[in-house]
Amino acid sequence: AKAVAGLGTVAFAAHQIVMNIMSISFSVGDGLSIANTSLVGQSLGASRSDMAIIYGKVAQRIGLILAILVSGSITLFRAQLMALFTNEAAVILAGETPLIILSITVLFQIVQVIIVGSLRGAGDVKFVALLMFVSVTIVRPVLTWVLCYPLNLGLPGAWLSVLLDQFTRYIVSYWRFREAKWTRIQV
């Protein structure tokens, strides 16, 4: 928010609206992640690592289907979504490109948060905490600044940093899930 605030009031207003829409869209993944955390934890508690893996994979597939639906809705109705929050034409226009970037982001974010739910359910919380710490405190702020200012991409640069951050988290968490070492953690 601090980096975007320097881009001007129209960009900041559009950014805040897109952040609100992002919060709503991410709720889909958050709900599935919580359910998946419970199912994975119960399966591992019952010494059924096979079921934990199956629950994780099925939840990821459900999440991907929902992510495609959310992504398509954001893309198709981006102007209407912006208009729910403001009637300022400049703000609506400034928010349309970030919404397209958000529509790509949710494809990775929803599945990534479900994967992280599997890892949490298995007790792999140190890995999850480290991943989030590095992502939120280092990767995203640095990318945001570089893309907004030195590369002069403005508001779309800030949202590209969110996309790159979520894509990176997806790759790292997916790799961790596929390793399946999390199924052998003793809690």
CSV table of C-alpha atoms in Angstrom, one decimal:
chain,number,residue,atom,x,y,z
A,1,ALA,CA,0.0,0.0,0.0
A,2,LYS,CA,2.9,2.4,0.8
A,3,ALA,CA,4.5,1.8,-2.6
A,4,VAL,CA,1.2,2.3,-4.4
A,5,ALA,CA,0.3,5.4,-2.4
A,6,GLY,CA,3.2,7.2,-4.2
A,7,LEU,CA,1.5,6.6,-7.6
A,8,GLY,CA,-1.3,9.1,-6.9
A,9,THR,CA,-4.8,9.1,-5.6
A,10,VAL,CA,-6.5,7.5,-8.7
A,11,ALA,CA,-4.0,4.6,-8.6
A,12,PHE,CA,-4.3,4.2,-4.9
A,13,ALA,CA,-8.2,4.2,-5.0
A,14,ALA,CA,-8.1,1.6,-7.8
A,15,HIS,CA,-5.6,-0.5,-5.8
A,16,GLN,CA,-7.8,-0.4,-2.7
A,17,ILE,CA,-10.8,-1.6,-4.7
A,18,VAL,CA,-8.8,-4.4,-6.3
A,19,MET,CA,-7.5,-5.4,-2.9
A,20,ASN,CA,-11.1,-5.7,-1.7
A,21,ILE,CA,-12.0,-7.9,-4.7
A,22,MET,CA,-8.9,-10.0,-4.1
A,23,SER,CA,-9.9,-10.6,-0.5
A,24,ILE,CA,-13.3,-11.8,-1.6
A,25,SER,CA,-11.8,-14.1,-4.3
A,26,PHE,CA,-9.2,-15.5,-1.9
A,27,SER,CA,-12.0,-16.6,0.5
A,28,VAL,CA,-12.7,-19.6,-1.8
A,29,GLY,CA,-9.2,-21.0,-1.3
A,30,ASP,CA,-9.2,-20.1,2.4
A,31,GLY,CA,-12.3,-22.2,3.0
A,32,LEU,CA,-11.0,-25.2,1.1
A,33,SER,CA,-7.7,-24.9,2.9
A,34,ILE,CA,-9.3,-25.0,6.3
A,35,ALA,CA,-11.3,-28.1,5.4
A,36,ASN,CA,-8.3,-29.7,3.8
A,37,THR,CA,-6.1,-29.0,6.9
A,38,SER,CA,-8.6,-30.9,9.0
A,39,LEU,CA,-8.9,-33.9,6.6
A,40,VAL,CA,-5.2,-34.2,6.2
A,41,GLY,CA,-4.6,-34.0,9.9
A,42,GLN,CA,-7.3,-36.6,10.7
A,43,SER,CA,-5.9,-38.9,8.0
A,44,LEU,CA,-2.4,-38.7,9.3
A,45,GLY,CA,-3.6,-39.1,12.9
A,46,ALA,CA,-5.2,-42.3,11.7
A,47,SER,CA,-2.0,-43.4,10.1
A,48,ARG,CA,-3.5,-43.1,6.6
A,49,SER,CA,-0.9,-41.0,4.7
A,50,ASP,CA,-2.4,-42.4,1.5
A,51,MET,CA,-5.7,-40.7,2.3
A,52,ALA,CA,-4.0,-37.5,3.3
A,53,ILE,CA,-2.4,-37.3,-0.1
A,54,ILE,CA,-5.7,-38.1,-1.8
A,55,TYR,CA,-7.5,-35.4,0.2
A,56,GLY,CA,-4.8,-32.9,-0.7
A,57,LYS,CA,-4.9,-33.7,-4.4
A,58,VAL,CA,-8.7,-33.7,-4.6
A,59,ALA,CA,-8.9,-30.4,-2.7
A,60,GLN,CA,-6.4,-29.0,-5.2
A,61,ARG,CA,-8.5,-30.1,-8.2
A,62,ILE,CA,-11.6,-28.7,-6.7
A,63,GLY,CA,-9.7,-25.5,-6.0
A,64,LEU,CA,-8.5,-25.3,-9.5
A,65,ILE,CA,-12.0,-25.6,-10.9
A,66,LEU,CA,-13.3,-22.9,-8.6
A,67,ALA,CA,-10.2,-20.7,-9.4
A,68,ILE,CA,-11.1,-21.0,-13.1
A,69,LEU,CA,-14.6,-19.9,-12.4
A,70,VAL,CA,-13.5,-17.0,-10.2
A,71,SER,CA,-10.8,-16.0,-12.7
A,72,GLY,CA,-13.3,-16.0,-15.6
A,73,SER,CA,-15.8,-13.9,-13.6
A,74,ILE,CA,-13.2,-11.3,-12.7
A,75,THR,CA,-12.0,-11.1,-16.3
A,76,LEU,CA,-15.5,-10.8,-17.8
A,77,PHE,CA,-17.0,-8.5,-15.2
A,78,ARG,CA,-14.0,-6.4,-14.2
A,79,ALA,CA,-15.6,-3.0,-15.1
A,80,GLN,CA,-18.8,-4.0,-13.3
A,81,LEU,CA,-16.9,-5.2,-10.3
A,82,MET,CA,-15.0,-1.8,-10.1
A,83,ALA,CA,-18.3,0.0,-10.5
A,84,LEU,CA,-19.7,-1.7,-7.4
A,85,PHE,CA,-17.2,0.4,-5.4
A,86,THR,CA,-17.0,3.7,-7.3
A,87,ASN,CA,-18.5,5.7,-10.2
A,88,GLU,CA,-15.3,7.5,-11.0
A,89,ALA,CA,-14.4,6.6,-14.6
A,90,ALA,CA,-10.7,7.1,-14.1
A,91,VAL,CA,-10.6,4.8,-11.0
A,92,ILE,CA,-12.6,2.1,-12.9
A,93,LEU,CA,-10.3,2.3,-15.8
A,94,ALA,CA,-7.2,2.2,-13.6
A,95,GLY,CA,-8.4,-0.9,-11.9
A,96,GLU,CA,-9.2,-3.0,-15.0
A,97,THR,CA,-5.6,-4.1,-15.7
A,98,PRO,CA,-4.9,-5.0,-12.1
A,99,LEU,CA,-8.1,-7.0,-12.2
A,100,ILE,CA,-6.9,-8.9,-15.2
A,101,ILE,CA,-3.6,-9.6,-13.4
A,102,LEU,CA,-5.7,-10.7,-10.3
A,103,SER,CA,-7.7,-13.1,-12.5
A,104,ILE,CA,-4.4,-14.8,-13.4
A,105,THR,CA,-3.2,-14.7,-9.8
A,106,VAL,CA,-6.2,-16.5,-8.4
A,107,LEU,CA,-5.4,-19.5,-10.6
A,108,PHE,CA,-2.2,-20.0,-8.5
A,109,GLN,CA,-3.2,-18.5,-5.2
A,110,ILE,CA,-6.3,-20.7,-4.6
A,111,VAL,CA,-4.5,-23.9,-5.3
A,112,GLN,CA,-1.4,-22.7,-3.3
A,113,VAL,CA,-3.3,-22.0,-0.2
A,114,ILE,CA,-5.0,-25.4,-0.4
A,115,ILE,CA,-1.5,-27.0,-0.7
A,116,VAL,CA,-0.3,-25.0,2.3
A,117,GLY,CA,-3.4,-26.3,4.2
A,118,SER,CA,-2.2,-29.8,3.5
A,119,LEU,CA,1.2,-29.0,4.9
A,120,ARG,CA,-0.3,-27.3,8.0
A,121,GLY,CA,-2.6,-30.3,8.6
A,122,ALA,CA,0.5,-32.5,8.6
A,123,GLY,CA,2.3,-30.3,11.1
A,124,ASP,CA,4.8,-28.8,8.6
A,125,VAL,CA,4.2,-25.4,10.0
A,126,LYS,CA,7.8,-24.3,10.2
A,127,PHE,CA,8.1,-24.6,6.4
A,128,VAL,CA,4.8,-22.8,5.9
A,129,ALA,CA,5.8,-20.0,8.3
A,130,LEU,CA,9.2,-19.6,6.6
A,131,LEU,CA,7.6,-19.5,3.1
A,132,MET,CA,5.1,-16.9,4.1
A,133,PHE,CA,7.7,-14.8,6.0
A,134,VAL,CA,10.1,-14.7,3.0
A,135,SER,CA,7.3,-14.0,0.6
A,136,VAL,CA,5.4,-11.3,2.5
A,137,THR,CA,8.4,-9.5,4.1
A,138,ILE,CA,11.0,-9.7,1.3
A,139,VAL,CA,9.8,-11.0,-2.1
A,140,ARG,CA,6.6,-9.0,-2.6
A,141,PRO,CA,7.8,-5.6,-1.2
A,142,VAL,CA,11.0,-5.7,-3.2
A,143,LEU,CA,9.2,-6.8,-6.4
A,144,THR,CA,6.6,-4.1,-5.9
A,145,TRP,CA,9.1,-1.4,-5.6
A,146,VAL,CA,11.2,-2.6,-8.5
A,147,LEU,CA,8.3,-3.0,-10.8
A,148,CYS,CA,6.5,0.2,-9.8
A,149,TYR,CA,9.4,2.6,-9.8
A,150,PRO,CA,12.7,1.6,-11.5
A,151,LEU,CA,10.8,-0.3,-14.2
A,152,ASN,CA,8.1,2.4,-14.2
A,153,LEU,CA,5.2,0.0,-14.5
A,154,GLY,CA,3.0,1.8,-12.0
A,155,LEU,CA,0.0,0.2,-10.6
A,156,PRO,CA,0.1,-2.8,-12.9
A,157,GLY,CA,3.7,-3.4,-11.6
A,158,ALA,CA,2.4,-3.6,-8.1
A,159,TRP,CA,-0.1,-6.3,-9.2
A,160,LEU,CA,2.5,-8.1,-11.2
A,161,SER,CA,4.5,-8.4,-8.0
A,162,VAL,CA,1.4,-10.1,-6.3
A,163,LEU,CA,1.2,-12.5,-9.3
A,164,LEU,CA,4.9,-13.3,-9.2
A,165,ASP,CA,4.8,-13.7,-5.4
A,166,GLN,CA,1.7,-16.1,-5.6
A,167,PHE,CA,3.3,-18.0,-8.5
A,168,THR,CA,6.5,-18.5,-6.5
A,169,ARG,CA,4.6,-19.6,-3.4
A,170,TYR,CA,2.6,-22.1,-5.6
A,171,ILE,CA,5.8,-23.6,-7.1
A,172,VAL,CA,7.6,-23.9,-3.8
A,173,SER,CA,4.6,-25.3,-1.9
A,174,TYR,CA,3.7,-27.7,-4.8
A,175,TRP,CA,7.2,-29.0,-4.7
A,176,ARG,CA,7.0,-29.5,-1.0
A,177,PHE,CA,3.7,-31.3,-1.3
A,178,ARG,CA,4.9,-33.6,-4.1
A,179,GLU,CA,8.0,-34.6,-2.0
A,180,ALA,CA,5.5,-36.1,0.5
A,181,LYS,CA,8.0,-35.9,3.4
A,182,TRP,CA,5.2,-34.0,5.2
A,183,THR,CA,3.3,-37.3,5.5
A,184,ARG,CA,6.0,-38.6,7.9
A,185,ILE,CA,6.2,-35.6,10.3
A,186,GLN,CA,5.7,-36.7,13.9
A,187,VAL,CA,3.5,-34.2,15.7
